Amino acid sequence: MTISGGTPDAQGGTARQTRAADLRGETGGPSGAGDEDPGPGGDATVRRSGIQGWLDGIRSTRTGHLTLKFVIGVIGAVLVIGGLIMVPFPGPGWLVVFAGLAVLATEFHWARRLLEFGRRTLAAWTAWLGRRGWTVRILVVLAAAVAAAAIVYYGLKLSLGIDLIEEARRLLDR
């Protein structure tokens, strides 16, 4: 059954109307049970339930599909941009970036590919680090701690004008 066609089907409605009604659960399949949707080869497949079924219902109309794509795009973009802003600071910056990509991946194929690339890269990095000895692991942790401390120090100094080293000297001189 094609969604884009406007020709009447066996029940007298167009294929788009029939498919949209099937997704909303208003009509049954050939058996009339309402929980099966015949596939292109005639095989019956069980319709998804829960949030995926709800999203399929929204996607069943052109307006719903475009609205969902826009809303998912805005939410995902806000998460990714917010996460990228948080990356230089200690905290969950990369976690928020990956969460934003996961949201975007529900509607956009490019985001799904990028998320998979990130997962593969993280898995490869973790496996590489796991094969190294304790010396390399300790050096990696120390390098990350020095980088985080430098980011916090220069971030506070350049944005708020707070020099942590001078503040520490003042506290020690008291």
mmCIF file of C-alpha atoms in Angstrom:
data_model
loop_
_atom_site.group_PDB
_atom_site.id
_atom_site.type_symbol
_atom_site.label_atom_id
_atom_site.label_comp_id
_atom_site.label_asym_id
_atom_site.label_seq_id
_atom_site.Cartn_x
_atom_site.Cartn_y
_atom_site.Cartn_z
ATOM 1 C CA MET A 1 0.000 0.000 0.000
ATOM 2 C CA THR A 2 1.541 3.333 -0.966
ATOM 3 C CA ILE A 3 1.185 6.410 1.173
ATOM 4 C CA SER A 4 1.660 8.972 -1.560
ATOM 5 C CA GLY A 5 -0.970 7.631 -3.935
ATOM 6 C CA GLY A 6 -4.366 9.220 -4.319
ATOM 7 C CA THR A 7 -6.103 6.345 -6.094
ATOM 8 C CA PRO A 8 -8.956 4.578 -4.318
ATOM 9 C CA ASP A 9 -8.207 1.252 -2.676
ATOM 10 C CA ALA A 10 -10.501 -1.757 -2.150
ATOM 11 C CA GLN A 11 -12.432 -0.088 0.721
ATOM 12 C CA GLY A 12 -13.122 3.083 -1.280
ATOM 13 C CA GLY A 13 -10.611 5.356 0.502
ATOM 14 C CA THR A 14 -7.236 6.446 -0.759
ATOM 15 C CA ALA A 15 -4.120 4.583 0.271
ATOM 16 C CA ARG A 16 -2.984 7.577 2.358
ATOM 17 C CA GLN A 17 -6.291 7.712 4.245
ATOM 18 C CA THR A 18 -6.273 3.966 4.822
ATOM 19 C CA ARG A 19 -2.662 3.964 6.067
ATOM 20 C CA ALA A 20 -3.316 6.929 8.390
ATOM 21 C CA ALA A 21 -6.419 5.218 9.762
ATOM 22 C CA ASP A 22 -4.464 1.968 10.235
ATOM 23 C CA LEU A 23 -1.800 3.781 12.213
ATOM 24 C CA ARG A 24 -4.429 5.432 14.409
ATOM 25 C CA GLY A 25 -6.064 2.051 14.971
ATOM 26 C CA GLU A 26 -9.381 3.038 13.371
ATOM 27 C CA THR A 27 -9.580 0.179 10.917
ATOM 28 C CA GLY A 28 -8.584 -3.409 11.085
ATOM 29 C CA GLY A 29 -6.480 -5.306 8.615
ATOM 30 C CA PRO A 30 -7.938 -8.047 6.462
ATOM 31 C CA SER A 31 -8.973 -9.962 9.577
ATOM 32 C CA GLY A 32 -10.644 -6.912 11.127
ATOM 33 C CA ALA A 33 -8.693 -7.424 14.359
ATOM 34 C CA GLY A 34 -7.164 -3.950 14.272
ATOM 35 C CA ASP A 35 -3.726 -5.066 15.483
ATOM 36 C CA GLU A 36 -2.244 -6.235 12.206
ATOM 37 C CA ASP A 37 -1.123 -4.260 9.191
ATOM 38 C CA PRO A 38 -0.501 -6.208 5.997
ATOM 39 C CA GLY A 39 2.934 -5.522 4.589
ATOM 40 C CA PRO A 40 3.774 -5.112 0.907
ATOM 41 C CA GLY A 41 4.272 -8.852 0.481
ATOM 42 C CA GLY A 42 0.956 -9.682 2.134
ATOM 43 C CA ASP A 43 2.582 -10.721 5.432
ATOM 44 C CA ALA A 44 0.904 -9.414 8.563
ATOM 45 C CA THR A 45 3.158 -7.417 10.881
ATOM 46 C CA VAL A 46 2.274 -6.343 14.397
ATOM 47 C CA ARG A 47 1.887 -2.604 14.787
ATOM 48 C CA ARG A 48 4.210 -0.961 17.295
ATOM 49 C CA SER A 49 2.812 0.178 20.603
ATOM 50 C CA GLY A 50 3.910 2.652 23.234
ATOM 51 C CA ILE A 51 5.835 5.741 22.259
ATOM 52 C CA GLN A 52 6.817 4.324 18.865
ATOM 53 C CA GLY A 53 3.180 3.694 17.993
ATOM 54 C CA TRP A 54 2.316 7.206 19.151
ATOM 55 C CA LEU A 55 5.103 8.682 17.007
ATOM 56 C CA ASP A 56 3.965 6.579 14.034
ATOM 57 C CA GLY A 57 0.485 8.031 14.492
ATOM 58 C CA ILE A 58 1.890 11.561 14.397
ATOM 59 C CA ARG A 59 4.017 10.730 11.347
ATOM 60 C CA SER A 60 0.990 9.375 9.492
ATOM 61 C CA THR A 61 -0.013 12.838 8.269
ATOM 62 C CA ARG A 62 2.159 15.267 6.357
ATOM 63 C CA THR A 63 1.578 18.064 8.867
ATOM 64 C CA GLY A 64 2.296 15.767 11.796
ATOM 65 C CA HIS A 65 5.450 14.462 10.141
ATOM 66 C CA LEU A 66 6.809 17.958 9.442
ATOM 67 C CA THR A 67 5.846 19.225 12.898
ATOM 68 C CA LEU A 68 7.494 16.261 14.603
ATOM 69 C CA LYS A 69 10.631 16.683 12.496
ATOM 70 C CA PHE A 70 10.785 20.393 13.391
ATOM 71 C CA VAL A 71 10.203 19.839 17.121
ATOM 72 C CA ILE A 72 12.748 17.003 17.304
ATOM 73 C CA GLY A 73 15.223 19.137 15.347
ATOM 74 C CA VAL A 74 14.853 22.100 17.713
ATOM 75 C CA ILE A 75 15.099 19.996 20.890
ATOM 76 C CA GLY A 76 18.085 18.047 19.567
ATOM 77 C CA ALA A 77 19.865 21.186 18.351
ATOM 78 C CA VAL A 78 19.395 22.903 21.716
ATOM 79 C CA LEU A 79 20.848 19.874 23.503
ATOM 80 C CA VAL A 80 23.805 19.567 21.126
ATOM 81 C CA ILE A 81 24.620 23.294 21.255
ATOM 82 C CA GLY A 82 24.218 23.388 25.034
ATOM 83 C CA GLY A 83 26.436 20.335 25.375
ATOM 84 C CA LEU A 84 29.108 21.833 23.126
ATOM 85 C CA ILE A 85 29.088 24.972 25.275
ATOM 86 C CA MET A 86 29.542 22.785 28.377
ATOM 87 C CA VAL A 87 32.352 20.647 26.907
ATOM 88 C CA PRO A 88 35.254 22.846 28.034
ATOM 89 C CA PHE A 89 33.949 22.937 31.596
ATOM 90 C CA PRO A 90 33.908 20.077 34.078
ATOM 91 C CA GLY A 91 30.605 18.294 33.877
ATOM 92 C CA PRO A 92 28.448 16.315 31.494
ATOM 93 C CA GLY A 93 29.152 18.259 28.291
ATOM 94 C CA TRP A 94 29.824 15.274 26.033
ATOM 95 C CA LEU A 95 26.983 13.329 27.632
ATOM 96 C CA VAL A 96 24.570 16.132 26.707
ATOM 97 C CA VAL A 97 25.986 16.275 23.157
ATOM 98 C CA PHE A 98 25.402 12.533 22.720
ATOM 99 C CA ALA A 99 21.916 12.845 24.234
ATOM 100 C CA GLY A 100 21.123 15.582 21.702
ATOM 101 C CA LEU A 101 22.411 13.404 18.878
ATOM 102 C CA ALA A 102 20.254 10.535 20.147
ATOM 103 C CA VAL A 103 17.206 12.814 20.032
ATOM 104 C CA LEU A 104 18.104 13.976 16.519
ATOM 105 C CA ALA A 105 18.727 10.372 15.441
ATOM 106 C CA THR A 106 15.044 9.575 15.946
ATOM 107 C CA GLU A 107 14.213 11.695 12.883
ATOM 108 C CA PHE A 108 17.433 12.378 10.959
ATOM 109 C CA HIS A 109 19.578 9.733 9.272
ATOM 110 C CA TRP A 110 22.739 11.888 9.333
ATOM 111 C CA ALA A 111 22.456 12.177 13.131
ATOM 112 C CA ARG A 112 22.074 8.397 13.417
ATOM 113 C CA ARG A 113 25.275 7.920 11.395
ATOM 114 C CA LEU A 114 27.126 10.546 13.452
ATOM 115 C CA LEU A 115 25.965 8.952 16.705
ATOM 116 C CA GLU A 116 27.151 5.538 15.530
ATOM 117 C CA PHE A 117 30.518 7.043 14.556
ATOM 118 C CA GLY A 118 30.817 8.568 18.034
ATOM 119 C CA ARG A 119 29.956 5.249 19.676
ATOM 120 C CA ARG A 120 32.516 3.386 17.569
ATOM 121 C CA THR A 121 35.194 5.989 18.305
ATOM 122 C CA LEU A 122 34.491 5.924 22.043
ATOM 123 C CA ALA A 123 34.546 2.110 22.056
ATOM 124 C CA ALA A 124 37.859 2.083 20.160
ATOM 125 C CA TRP A 125 39.363 4.660 22.543
ATOM 126 C CA THR A 126 38.175 2.709 25.588
ATOM 127 C CA ALA A 127 39.539 -0.557 24.171
ATOM 128 C CA TRP A 128 42.877 1.107 23.352
ATOM 129 C CA LEU A 129 43.154 2.559 26.849
ATOM 130 C CA GLY A 130 42.187 -0.798 28.376
ATOM 131 C CA ARG A 131 45.093 -2.507 26.592
ATOM 132 C CA ARG A 132 47.613 -0.035 28.012
ATOM 133 C CA GLY A 133 49.439 -0.386 31.299
ATOM 134 C CA TRP A 134 48.772 1.538 34.477
ATOM 135 C CA THR A 135 51.402 4.137 33.655
ATOM 136 C CA VAL A 136 49.636 5.223 30.465
ATOM 137 C CA ARG A 137 46.252 5.219 32.209
ATOM 138 C CA ILE A 138 47.550 7.421 35.021
ATOM 139 C CA LEU A 139 49.162 9.803 32.518
ATOM 140 C CA VAL A 140 45.887 10.072 30.575
ATOM 141 C CA VAL A 141 43.960 10.866 33.771
ATOM 142 C CA LEU A 142 46.572 13.443 34.806
ATOM 143 C CA ALA A 143 46.507 15.073 31.358
ATOM 144 C CA ALA A 144 42.716 15.257 31.507
ATOM 145 C CA ALA A 145 42.836 16.766 35.014
ATOM 146 C CA VAL A 146 45.423 19.374 33.952
ATOM 147 C CA ALA A 147 43.359 20.266 30.887
ATOM 148 C CA ALA A 148 40.182 20.589 32.994
ATOM 149 C CA ALA A 149 41.980 22.760 35.571
ATOM 150 C CA ALA A 150 43.401 25.012 32.833
ATOM 151 C CA ILE A 151 39.983 25.358 31.215
ATOM 152 C CA VAL A 152 38.364 26.304 34.523
ATOM 153 C CA TYR A 153 41.173 28.722 35.423
ATOM 154 C CA TYR A 154 41.225 30.535 32.089
ATOM 155 C CA GLY A 155 37.464 30.371 31.738
ATOM 156 C CA LEU A 156 36.975 32.174 35.059
ATOM 157 C CA LYS A 157 39.840 34.604 34.451
ATOM 158 C CA LEU A 158 38.752 35.631 30.960
ATOM 159 C CA SER A 159 34.989 35.636 31.443
ATOM 160 C CA LEU A 160 34.491 36.837 35.033
ATOM 161 C CA GLY A 161 37.880 38.354 35.774
ATOM 162 C CA ILE A 162 38.484 36.004 38.719
ATOM 163 C CA ASP A 163 42.096 34.909 39.101
ATOM 164 C CA LEU A 164 42.027 31.745 41.183
ATOM 165 C CA ILE A 165 45.758 31.840 41.904
ATOM 166 C CA GLU A 166 45.561 35.390 43.286
ATOM 167 C CA GLU A 167 42.485 34.454 45.317
ATOM 168 C CA ALA A 168 44.321 31.455 46.763
ATOM 169 C CA ARG A 169 47.335 33.649 47.665
ATOM 170 C CA ARG A 170 45.045 36.140 49.423
ATOM 171 C CA LEU A 171 43.423 33.354 51.415
ATOM 172 C CA LEU A 172 46.793 31.891 52.419
ATOM 173 C CA ASP A 173 48.226 35.287 53.457
ATOM 174 C CA ARG A 174 45.455 35.898 56.016
#
